[in-house]
Coordinates of C-alpha atoms and ligand atoms in Angstrom, one line a residue:
M243 CA 0.0 0.0 0.0
T244 CA 1.0 3.6 -0.4
T245 CA 2.2 5.6 2.5
N246 CA 0.3 8.5 3.8
A247 CA 0.7 11.6 1.8
Q248 CA 3.3 13.9 3.4
T249 CA 4.8 17.2 2.6
V250 CA 8.0 17.1 0.7
T251 CA 10.7 18.8 2.7
E252 CA 13.5 20.6 1.1
T253 CA 15.9 17.8 2.1
E254 CA 13.8 15.2 0.5
R255 CA 13.6 17.0 -2.8
T256 CA 15.9 15.4 -5.4
W257 CA 16.7 16.8 -8.8
W258 CA 16.4 13.6 -10.7
K259 CA 13.0 12.9 -9.1
E260 CA 11.7 16.2 -10.4
A261 CA 13.3 15.9 -13.8
V262 CA 11.8 15.0 -17.1
V263 CA 14.3 13.2 -19.3
Y264 CA 14.5 13.5 -23.1
Q265 CA 16.2 10.7 -24.9
M266 CA 18.3 11.3 -28.0
Y267 CA 19.4 8.8 -30.6
P268 CA 22.3 10.6 -32.2
R269 CA 22.3 8.6 -35.4
S270 CA 18.8 9.8 -36.2
F271 CA 18.5 13.2 -34.6
A272 CA 20.1 15.8 -36.9
D273 CA 22.9 15.6 -39.5
S274 CA 25.0 18.7 -39.7
D275 CA 27.5 17.6 -42.4
G276 CA 25.4 15.9 -45.0
D277 CA 26.8 12.3 -44.7
G278 CA 23.3 11.0 -43.9
V279 CA 24.1 10.2 -40.3
G280 CA 23.1 12.3 -37.3
D281 CA 26.0 13.9 -35.4
I282 CA 26.9 15.9 -32.3
R283 CA 27.0 19.2 -34.1
G284 CA 23.5 18.5 -35.3
I285 CA 22.4 18.0 -31.8
I286 CA 24.0 21.2 -30.7
D287 CA 22.2 23.0 -33.5
H288 CA 18.8 21.8 -32.0
L289 CA 19.4 22.2 -28.3
D290 CA 17.2 25.3 -28.1
Y291 CA 14.4 23.1 -29.4
V292 CA 15.0 20.5 -26.7
A293 CA 15.2 23.2 -24.0
S294 CA 11.9 24.6 -25.3
L295 CA 10.2 21.4 -24.3
G296 CA 11.0 22.2 -20.7
V297 CA 12.9 19.0 -20.1
D298 CA 15.7 18.8 -17.6
V299 CA 18.0 16.0 -18.6
I300 CA 19.1 14.5 -21.9
W301 CA 20.0 10.9 -22.2
L302 CA 22.3 10.4 -25.1
N303 CA 22.5 6.9 -26.7
P304 CA 26.1 5.7 -27.2
V305 CA 28.4 8.0 -29.1
Y306 CA 31.6 6.1 -28.4
E307 CA 33.9 4.6 -31.0
S308 CA 32.2 1.6 -32.6
P309 CA 31.9 -0.4 -35.8
Q310 CA 28.1 0.2 -35.4
H311 CA 26.9 -3.3 -35.9
D312 CA 24.4 -2.5 -33.2
N313 CA 24.5 1.3 -33.6
G314 CA 27.0 2.0 -30.9
Y315 CA 26.0 -0.7 -28.4
D316 CA 29.2 -2.4 -29.7
I317 CA 31.9 -0.2 -28.3
S318 CA 35.5 -0.5 -29.5
D319 CA 36.9 2.4 -27.4
Y320 CA 35.1 3.7 -24.3
R321 CA 37.1 6.9 -24.3
A322 CA 36.7 8.1 -27.9
I323 CA 33.9 9.5 -29.9
H324 CA 32.7 7.7 -33.0
E325 CA 34.0 9.5 -36.1
E326 CA 30.7 9.9 -37.8
Y327 CA 29.4 11.7 -34.8
G328 CA 32.3 14.1 -34.4
T329 CA 35.2 14.6 -32.1
M330 CA 35.8 14.7 -28.3
A331 CA 36.0 18.5 -28.7
D332 CA 32.5 18.4 -30.3
W333 CA 31.2 16.3 -27.4
E334 CA 32.8 18.7 -24.8
A335 CA 31.0 21.6 -26.6
L336 CA 27.8 19.6 -26.4
L337 CA 28.1 19.2 -22.7
D338 CA 28.9 22.9 -22.2
E339 CA 25.9 23.9 -24.4
I340 CA 23.6 21.6 -22.4
H341 CA 24.7 22.9 -19.1
A342 CA 24.5 26.5 -20.4
R343 CA 20.8 25.8 -20.9
D344 CA 20.4 24.5 -17.4
M345 CA 19.9 20.9 -18.6
K346 CA 21.9 17.9 -17.6
L347 CA 23.5 15.1 -19.6
I348 CA 23.5 11.4 -18.9
M349 CA 25.5 9.0 -21.1
D350 CA 24.8 5.4 -22.0
L351 CA 27.0 2.9 -20.2
V352 CA 27.4 -0.4 -22.1
V353 CA 29.6 -2.7 -20.0
N354 CA 28.0 -6.1 -20.2
H355 CA 29.8 -6.5 -23.5
T356 CA 32.2 -4.6 -25.9
S357 CA 32.7 -4.9 -29.6
T358 CA 34.9 -7.7 -31.0
D359 CA 36.9 -4.7 -32.3
H360 CA 37.8 -3.6 -28.8
E361 CA 41.5 -3.9 -28.1
W362 CA 40.7 -6.0 -25.0
F363 CA 39.0 -8.5 -27.1
Q364 CA 41.7 -8.5 -29.8
R365 CA 44.3 -9.2 -27.1
S366 CA 42.1 -11.7 -25.4
R367 CA 41.7 -13.8 -28.5
E368 CA 45.5 -13.7 -28.9
R369 CA 45.8 -15.0 -25.4
D370 CA 47.8 -12.0 -24.3
P371 CA 48.2 -12.9 -20.6
E372 CA 46.9 -9.6 -19.4
Y373 CA 43.6 -9.9 -21.3
D374 CA 43.3 -13.7 -21.5
D375 CA 40.5 -13.8 -19.0
Y376 CA 38.6 -10.6 -20.0
Y377 CA 35.8 -12.4 -21.8
I378 CA 33.9 -15.6 -21.3
W379 CA 35.8 -18.3 -23.2
R380 CA 35.0 -22.0 -23.1
E381 CA 35.8 -25.2 -25.0
G382 CA 32.9 -26.6 -27.0
E383 CA 30.9 -29.7 -25.9
D384 CA 30.2 -32.7 -28.1
G385 CA 31.2 -30.8 -31.2
G386 CA 28.8 -27.9 -30.3
P387 CA 28.7 -24.8 -28.1
P388 CA 29.5 -25.1 -24.4
N389 CA 25.8 -24.8 -23.3
N390 CA 22.3 -24.1 -24.7
W391 CA 22.1 -20.4 -23.9
E392 CA 20.6 -18.3 -26.6
S393 CA 21.4 -14.8 -27.9
F394 CA 18.7 -12.2 -27.4
F395 CA 19.1 -11.5 -31.1
G396 CA 18.5 -15.2 -32.0
G397 CA 20.6 -18.3 -32.3
S398 CA 23.2 -19.7 -29.9
A399 CA 24.9 -17.3 -27.5
W400 CA 28.2 -18.8 -28.4
E401 CA 30.5 -18.1 -31.3
Y402 CA 33.6 -20.2 -32.2
D403 CA 36.7 -18.1 -32.6
D404 CA 39.3 -19.7 -35.0
E405 CA 42.1 -17.6 -33.7
R406 CA 41.8 -18.6 -30.1
G407 CA 40.3 -22.0 -30.8
E408 CA 37.5 -21.5 -28.2
Y409 CA 33.9 -20.3 -28.0
Y410 CA 33.1 -16.9 -26.6
L411 CA 29.8 -15.9 -25.0
H412 CA 27.7 -13.1 -26.6
L413 CA 24.2 -12.6 -25.1
Y414 CA 23.6 -10.1 -28.0
D415 CA 25.1 -10.0 -31.5
T416 CA 28.2 -12.1 -32.4
S417 CA 30.0 -8.8 -32.6
Q418 CA 29.2 -8.1 -28.9
P419 CA 31.3 -10.5 -26.7
D420 CA 30.3 -10.5 -23.0
L421 CA 32.9 -9.2 -20.6
N422 CA 34.0 -11.5 -17.8
W423 CA 33.0 -9.6 -14.7
R424 CA 34.4 -12.3 -12.4
N425 CA 37.8 -10.9 -13.4
P426 CA 38.7 -8.1 -10.9
A427 CA 40.9 -6.5 -13.6
V428 CA 37.8 -6.1 -15.8
R429 CA 35.8 -4.5 -13.0
Q430 CA 38.7 -2.1 -12.3
D431 CA 39.0 -1.1 -15.9
V432 CA 35.3 -0.5 -16.2
F433 CA 35.2 1.5 -12.9
D434 CA 38.1 3.6 -14.1
T435 CA 36.3 4.3 -17.4
I436 CA 33.1 5.4 -15.5
D437 CA 35.1 7.6 -13.3
W438 CA 36.9 9.1 -16.3
W439 CA 33.5 10.2 -17.8
L440 CA 32.2 11.5 -14.5
Q441 CA 35.3 13.6 -14.1
K442 CA 34.4 15.2 -17.5
G443 CA 31.4 16.6 -15.7
I444 CA 28.5 14.4 -16.9
D445 CA 25.4 14.0 -14.8
G446 CA 24.9 10.3 -14.8
F447 CA 24.4 7.1 -16.7
R448 CA 21.7 5.0 -18.3
M449 CA 23.1 1.5 -17.8
D450 CA 22.6 -0.9 -20.6
V451 CA 21.3 -4.4 -19.7
I452 CA 23.0 -3.9 -16.4
N453 CA 21.4 -6.9 -14.6
L454 CA 23.1 -9.3 -16.9
L455 CA 26.7 -8.9 -15.7
S456 CA 26.8 -11.9 -13.3
K457 CA 26.7 -15.3 -14.8
V458 CA 26.1 -18.4 -12.6
E459 CA 29.3 -20.4 -12.0
G460 CA 29.7 -23.4 -14.3
L461 CA 27.4 -21.8 -16.9
P462 CA 24.8 -24.6 -16.7
D463 CA 22.2 -25.3 -19.4
G464 CA 19.1 -23.3 -19.2
D465 CA 15.4 -24.4 -19.4
P466 CA 14.9 -25.0 -23.1
E467 CA 11.3 -23.9 -22.9
S468 CA 12.0 -20.5 -21.4
E469 CA 11.5 -17.3 -23.3
W470 CA 15.2 -16.5 -23.4
V471 CA 17.1 -19.8 -22.9
G472 CA 19.7 -19.5 -20.2
S473 CA 18.3 -16.3 -18.7
E474 CA 17.7 -17.9 -15.2
H475 CA 21.5 -18.2 -15.1
F476 CA 22.5 -14.7 -16.2
I477 CA 19.7 -12.4 -15.2
D478 CA 20.1 -10.9 -11.6
G479 CA 23.0 -13.4 -11.1
P480 CA 24.6 -14.1 -7.7
E481 CA 27.2 -11.4 -7.8
M482 CA 25.0 -8.8 -9.4
M483 CA 24.2 -6.7 -6.4
G484 CA 27.8 -6.9 -5.2
Y485 CA 29.1 -5.5 -8.5
L486 CA 26.8 -2.6 -8.4
E487 CA 27.3 -1.9 -4.8
A488 CA 31.1 -1.8 -5.4
L489 CA 30.5 0.6 -8.3
D490 CA 28.4 2.8 -6.2
E491 CA 30.7 2.8 -3.2
Q492 CA 34.0 3.3 -5.2
V493 CA 32.8 5.6 -7.9
L494 CA 29.2 6.8 -8.2
S495 CA 28.8 8.0 -4.6
N496 CA 31.6 10.5 -5.1
Y497 CA 29.4 12.5 -7.5
D498 CA 25.9 14.0 -7.5
V499 CA 24.6 12.0 -10.5
M500 CA 21.6 10.0 -11.5
T501 CA 21.6 6.4 -12.6
V502 CA 19.0 4.4 -14.3
G503 CA 19.5 0.7 -15.0
E504 CA 18.0 -1.0 -18.0
M505 CA 17.0 -4.4 -16.7
P506 CA 15.5 -7.2 -18.7
Q507 CA 12.8 -9.2 -16.9
L508 CA 12.9 -6.9 -13.9
T509 CA 10.3 -7.5 -11.2
V510 CA 9.1 -5.0 -8.5
E511 CA 10.9 -7.0 -5.8
M512 CA 14.2 -6.8 -7.6
A513 CA 13.7 -3.1 -8.5
R514 CA 13.3 -2.5 -4.8
E515 CA 16.7 -4.0 -4.1
Y516 CA 18.5 -2.3 -7.0
A517 CA 16.9 1.0 -6.6
G518 CA 15.6 1.1 -3.0
E519 CA 16.8 3.7 -0.6
D520 CA 20.0 1.8 0.1
G521 CA 20.2 0.3 -3.4
P522 CA 23.2 1.1 -5.7
L523 CA 21.0 2.7 -8.4
D524 CA 18.5 5.5 -8.4
M525 CA 15.9 3.8 -10.7
A526 CA 15.5 1.1 -13.3
F527 CA 13.6 0.4 -16.5
H528 CA 11.3 -2.6 -16.5
F529 CA 9.6 -4.0 -19.6
Q530 CA 6.3 -5.4 -18.4
H531 CA 4.2 -2.8 -20.2
T532 CA 6.1 -3.1 -23.4
K533 CA 5.1 -6.8 -23.8
L534 CA 1.3 -6.3 -23.8
D535 CA 1.1 -6.6 -27.5
Y536 CA 3.2 -9.7 -27.9
G537 CA 1.5 -12.8 -29.3
G538 CA 1.5 -14.9 -26.1
D539 CA 5.1 -14.7 -24.9
E540 CA 6.4 -14.3 -28.4
R541 CA 8.1 -11.1 -29.3
W542 CA 8.0 -11.8 -33.0
A543 CA 4.2 -12.2 -33.0
V544 CA 1.6 -9.4 -32.5
G545 CA -1.3 -9.9 -30.1
E546 CA -4.3 -7.9 -28.9
W547 CA -3.5 -5.9 -25.7
E548 CA -5.9 -5.0 -22.8
L549 CA -6.1 -1.9 -20.8
S550 CA -6.9 -3.8 -17.6
E551 CA -3.5 -5.5 -18.0
L552 CA -1.7 -2.2 -18.4
S553 CA -3.6 -0.8 -15.4
E554 CA -2.6 -3.8 -13.3
I555 CA 1.1 -3.4 -14.3
T556 CA 0.9 0.3 -13.5
R557 CA -0.7 -0.3 -10.1
R558 CA 1.9 -2.9 -9.3
W559 CA 4.8 -0.6 -10.0
Q560 CA 3.3 2.7 -8.7
Q561 CA 2.3 1.2 -5.4
G562 CA 5.2 -1.3 -5.2
L563 CA 7.8 1.4 -5.4
A564 CA 6.1 3.9 -3.3
G565 CA 8.0 5.2 -0.3
D566 CA 11.7 4.7 -0.5
S567 CA 12.2 3.6 -4.1
W568 CA 11.5 5.3 -7.4
N569 CA 10.1 4.4 -10.8
A570 CA 11.4 5.2 -14.3
V571 CA 8.3 5.7 -16.5
Y572 CA 8.4 5.5 -20.3
W573 CA 6.6 4.3 -23.4
E574 CA 9.3 4.6 -26.0
N575 CA 13.0 4.3 -26.5
H576 CA 15.3 3.4 -29.3
D577 CA 14.3 -0.3 -29.0
Q578 CA 10.5 0.1 -28.9
P579 CA 8.2 0.6 -31.8
R580 CA 6.3 3.9 -31.7
V581 CA 3.7 3.9 -28.9
V582 CA 0.9 5.6 -31.0
S583 CA 1.1 2.6 -33.4
R584 CA 0.9 0.1 -30.5
Y585 CA -1.4 1.5 -27.8
G586 CA -3.0 4.4 -29.7
D587 CA -4.5 4.9 -33.1
P588 CA -2.0 6.0 -35.7
D589 CA -4.6 6.7 -38.3
E590 CA -7.8 8.2 -37.2
Y591 CA -6.8 9.6 -33.8
R592 CA -3.0 10.0 -34.1
A593 CA -2.8 13.4 -32.4
E594 CA -5.4 12.6 -29.7
S595 CA -4.0 9.3 -28.8
A596 CA -0.4 10.6 -28.8
K597 CA -1.6 13.3 -26.3
L598 CA -3.4 10.7 -24.2
L599 CA -0.4 8.4 -24.0
G600 CA 1.8 11.4 -23.1
T601 CA -0.7 12.4 -20.3
Y602 CA -0.3 8.9 -18.8
I603 CA 3.5 8.9 -18.4
L604 CA 3.7 12.5 -17.4
T605 CA 1.2 12.2 -14.6
L606 CA 2.5 8.9 -13.0
G607 CA 4.9 8.7 -10.2
G608 CA 8.6 8.3 -11.1
T609 CA 10.9 10.0 -13.5
P610 CA 9.3 10.2 -17.0
Y611 CA 11.4 9.6 -20.2
V612 CA 10.3 11.0 -23.5
Y613 CA 12.0 9.6 -26.6
Q614 CA 12.8 11.9 -29.6
G615 CA 9.8 12.3 -31.9
Q616 CA 7.4 10.9 -29.3
E617 CA 6.5 14.6 -28.6
L618 CA 5.3 14.9 -32.2
G619 CA 3.3 11.7 -32.1
M620 CA 5.6 10.0 -34.6
T621 CA 4.4 6.6 -35.8
N622 CA 5.8 3.3 -37.0
A623 CA 7.0 3.4 -40.6
E624 CA 6.4 0.9 -43.5
W625 CA 9.1 -1.6 -44.1
A626 CA 8.4 -2.7 -47.6
S627 CA 11.6 -4.7 -48.2
V628 CA 14.1 -6.5 -46.0
D629 CA 16.7 -4.2 -47.6
D630 CA 15.1 -1.2 -45.8
L631 CA 15.8 -2.8 -42.4
R632 CA 18.9 -1.6 -40.5
D633 CA 18.2 -3.2 -37.1
V634 CA 20.5 -6.2 -36.6
D635 CA 17.9 -7.8 -34.4
A636 CA 15.1 -7.6 -37.0
I637 CA 17.4 -8.7 -39.8
N638 CA 18.5 -11.7 -37.8
H639 CA 14.9 -12.6 -37.0
A640 CA 13.7 -12.1 -40.6
R641 CA 16.5 -14.5 -41.6
E642 CA 15.5 -17.0 -38.9
L643 CA 11.8 -16.9 -39.9
L644 CA 12.7 -17.4 -43.5
E645 CA 14.9 -20.3 -42.7
D646 CA 12.1 -21.7 -40.5
G647 CA 9.7 -22.0 -43.4
A648 CA 8.3 -18.6 -44.2
D649 CA 8.1 -18.4 -48.0
S650 CA 9.0 -14.8 -48.5
Y651 CA 9.5 -11.5 -46.7
E652 CA 5.9 -10.6 -47.7
E653 CA 4.7 -13.3 -45.4
I654 CA 6.6 -12.0 -42.3
R655 CA 6.5 -8.4 -43.2
D656 CA 3.7 -7.4 -40.9
V657 CA 5.2 -8.8 -37.8
V658 CA 8.8 -7.8 -38.6
G659 CA 7.6 -4.4 -39.7
Y660 CA 5.6 -3.8 -36.6
R661 CA 8.2 -4.9 -34.1
T662 CA 11.5 -3.8 -35.7
R663 CA 13.5 -1.3 -33.6
D664 CA 14.0 0.6 -36.8
N665 CA 10.5 2.1 -36.2
A666 CA 12.1 4.2 -33.4
R667 CA 15.1 5.0 -35.4
T668 CA 13.7 6.7 -38.5
P669 CA 15.1 10.3 -38.7
M670 CA 13.6 13.0 -36.5
Q671 CA 11.0 14.9 -38.5
W672 CA 12.0 18.6 -38.4
D673 CA 10.0 20.0 -41.4
D674 CA 8.4 19.0 -44.7
S675 CA 11.6 19.5 -46.8
V676 CA 13.4 16.6 -48.4
N677 CA 14.3 14.0 -45.7
A678 CA 12.3 15.8 -43.1
G679 CA 15.1 18.3 -42.7
F680 CA 17.2 15.6 -41.1
T681 CA 20.0 15.6 -43.7
D682 CA 21.0 17.0 -47.0
G683 CA 22.6 13.7 -47.9
D684 CA 21.2 10.2 -48.2
P685 CA 19.8 9.2 -44.8
W686 CA 21.3 6.0 -43.3
I687 CA 17.8 4.7 -42.8
Q688 CA 14.6 5.7 -44.6
V689 CA 12.5 8.6 -43.4
N690 CA 8.9 7.9 -42.3
G691 CA 6.5 8.5 -45.2
N692 CA 4.3 10.8 -43.1
Y693 CA 7.0 13.4 -42.5
E694 CA 5.3 16.1 -44.6
R695 CA 2.4 16.0 -42.2
V696 CA 4.1 15.1 -39.0
N697 CA 7.0 17.3 -38.2
V698 CA 8.2 20.0 -35.7
A699 CA 7.6 23.0 -38.1
A700 CA 4.0 21.8 -38.7
Q701 CA 3.3 21.7 -35.0
A702 CA 3.6 25.4 -34.2
A703 CA -0.2 25.7 -33.4
S704 CA -1.1 25.7 -29.7
D705 CA -3.2 22.5 -30.1
S706 CA -0.4 20.4 -31.6
V707 CA 1.0 17.2 -29.9
L708 CA 4.2 19.1 -29.4
N709 CA 2.7 21.9 -27.5
Y710 CA 0.6 19.6 -25.5
Y711 CA 3.8 17.8 -24.4
R712 CA 5.2 21.2 -23.4
D713 CA 2.0 21.8 -21.4
L714 CA 2.4 18.4 -19.7
V715 CA 6.0 19.1 -18.7
A716 CA 4.9 22.5 -17.3
L717 CA 2.0 20.9 -15.4
R718 CA 4.3 18.4 -13.8
N719 CA 6.7 21.2 -12.8
D720 CA 3.8 23.2 -11.3
H721 CA 2.4 20.3 -9.2
D722 CA 4.5 18.5 -6.7
A723 CA 1.7 16.0 -6.4
L724 CA 2.5 14.7 -9.9
V725 CA 6.1 14.1 -8.7
Y726 CA 5.8 13.0 -5.1
G727 CA 2.1 12.3 -4.7
D728 CA 0.6 8.9 -3.8
Y729 CA -1.0 7.0 -6.7
E730 CA -4.4 5.6 -6.2
E731 CA -6.4 3.9 -8.9
V732 CA -10.0 5.0 -9.2
A733 CA -11.5 2.8 -12.0
R734 CA -10.3 -0.8 -11.9
D735 CA -10.3 -3.5 -14.6
D736 CA -11.9 -1.3 -17.2
E737 CA -11.1 -2.0 -20.8
A738 CA -11.7 1.5 -22.0
V739 CA -11.1 4.1 -19.3
C740 CA -8.5 4.4 -16.6
A741 CA -8.5 6.9 -13.8
Y742 CA -6.3 7.6 -10.9
T743 CA -5.4 10.2 -8.3
R744 CA -2.1 11.7 -7.3
T745 CA -2.2 13.1 -3.8
L746 CA 0.3 15.1 -1.8
D747 CA -0.8 17.1 1.3
S748 CA -3.9 19.0 0.6
E749 CA -3.5 18.7 -3.2
R750 CA -5.2 15.9 -5.1
L751 CA -5.0 15.6 -8.8
F752 CA -7.3 13.4 -10.8
V753 CA -6.5 11.9 -14.2
V754 CA -9.0 10.2 -16.4
L755 CA -8.0 8.7 -19.8
N756 CA -10.2 7.2 -22.4
F757 CA -8.1 4.6 -24.2
S758 CA -10.8 3.8 -26.7
D759 CA -12.0 5.2 -30.0
S760 CA -15.6 5.4 -28.6
E761 CA -17.4 8.0 -26.6
I762 CA -17.7 7.1 -23.0
P763 CA -20.0 8.7 -20.4
V764 CA -18.1 10.0 -17.5
D765 CA -19.6 9.6 -14.1
I766 CA -16.9 10.9 -11.8
P767 CA -18.2 12.1 -8.5
E768 CA -14.7 13.1 -7.6
V769 CA -14.6 15.9 -10.1
D770 CA -17.5 17.8 -8.7
G771 CA -16.2 21.1 -7.6
G772 CA -12.8 20.3 -9.2
T773 CA -11.0 22.4 -11.7
L774 CA -9.9 21.1 -15.1
L775 CA -6.2 21.7 -15.5
L776 CA -5.5 20.1 -18.9
S777 CA -7.3 18.2 -21.6
N778 CA -6.4 17.2 -25.2
Y779 CA -9.7 18.4 -26.6
D780 CA -11.3 21.8 -27.2
E781 CA -13.3 23.6 -24.5
E782 CA -16.7 22.4 -25.5
T783 CA -15.6 18.7 -25.5
R784 CA -13.7 18.9 -22.3
A785 CA -16.8 20.3 -20.5
A786 CA -19.0 17.5 -21.7
A787 CA -20.2 14.6 -19.5
T788 CA -18.9 12.3 -22.2
L789 CA -15.3 11.5 -22.8
A790 CA -14.4 11.8 -26.5
P791 CA -12.3 9.1 -28.2
Y792 CA -8.8 9.1 -26.6
E793 CA -9.7 12.1 -24.4
A794 CA -7.5 12.8 -21.5
R795 CA -8.3 15.1 -18.6
V796 CA -6.4 16.2 -15.6
Y797 CA -8.3 17.9 -12.7
T798 CA -7.3 19.3 -9.4
L799 CA -9.9 18.3 -6.8
A800 CA -11.3 20.6 -4.2
Ligands
GLC113 C1 20.0 -2.8 -24.8 C2 20.0 -1.6 -25.8 C3 19.9 -2.2 -27.2 C4 21.1 -3.0 -27.5 C5 21.2 -4.1 -26.4 C6 22.6 -4.7 -26.4 O1 18.8 -3.4 -24.8 O2 19.0 -0.7 -25.5 O3 19.7 -1.2 -28.2 O4 20.9 -3.7 -28.7 O5 21.1 -3.6 -25.1 O6 23.5 -3.7 -26.1

């Protein structure tokens, strides 16, 4: 249950609890030099836009040196900037420009694995004694890999390396070998790297698949039926908490920074340990609400989703982390298809449903994260040919589905096209000029076909999705109850409408959201005498006793 609403004292106020985070995918944000790839100078050119949203923190996806097999999640040098993105001097200018606008910068930390191009891996495969044990090398078994673990991107998690004559573990792409965290030298090298970035003045980290660092001794076979074979032996492993506690104690606690862990299969119970009052991290991303539209447990199948299930997940996390732990709230990131195309209506009610979905995450407890383009109501794109895909995950899966008997791409196009991470990675839509104003060159990935309609320049009007997001951020800044208040659900198990209150002291806000494309009568005794603070419809509609399709309203109650 929630605790009793209390006043927030000045000492309890925490900047990262009050912050709204904007996530930027550098490859797709803005290209300043016409090579078709977004870059740091492009970001600097658009910082006034980001500041105009009212957000406080920017999370920048990886910009480190990388062969880009997984768009920067395969790092070959942790202390260098990827050439296509610019130089270290550009990055330093970016940090200064962000700080000059009173915003903060958190960087992506990818230390479960490196790239096979990383010097550590090169020396490890040569059995250089210093690096021999930096990765997880094993002999094969019975002419095959050492165990049955699977890569998240499909196929075995093991790759045979001719040079070393052994298999190495890669929980993601073959180009992303897992570091051996049991080796103290690896931990020290990683801690030093983290400290090096913190000394440069950044404000924290988003930590990539950070609950995967500890693998169970002996690397036993996993349950062959499980969703990700082997995961019971490498998610939240035995040393996990110890590694993060050491990181916190030795490095993080020396700085006033925020940390958010990305944690596959995270439960409320584990989140309380990782991000409770004494936990090593500030908050963590879970994935439960991003799986509602899976077909069964299957990621590469599309199923119907239900609002009651979403509400149940929200209730579990909002109430489960009330008190001394903190939520990270999001719909989109660079790995998720566009939310309007999943839980909204991208055709008839694109703008309305985008605003409704925005209302949800910006009125819940926890720190909200908004992904670039979400504030415009960007949608999934069409993926007409397998050649249009850039996402290593989608390409691998398309190949697998074809090998497993699909006749042609046509047959798997709907599911691959719906789920591919490329949906989030199409260029940011700035205006209706060629390539949406993203680049003068050939974009590295196709631009969404709707860019002439959906773009920043076209959303100058006060009733645009963009300006509604600005209003939402402002609303959150104006009402402590939206940040620190208790969450209480009002309507339960409804398949169309969800409603909840956020209460702090004498202030009680009431949020009601119609997730359907039908008109729904509102019978809300709570709002009698309350004042409407925000709605995504015009004045006449918002005053009616009926909720319009995808209508969202936020009231303050007397
Ligand atoms: C995380 C990243 C994703 C990446 C994977 C491997 O899930 O968000 O983009 O592919 O980790 O690093």
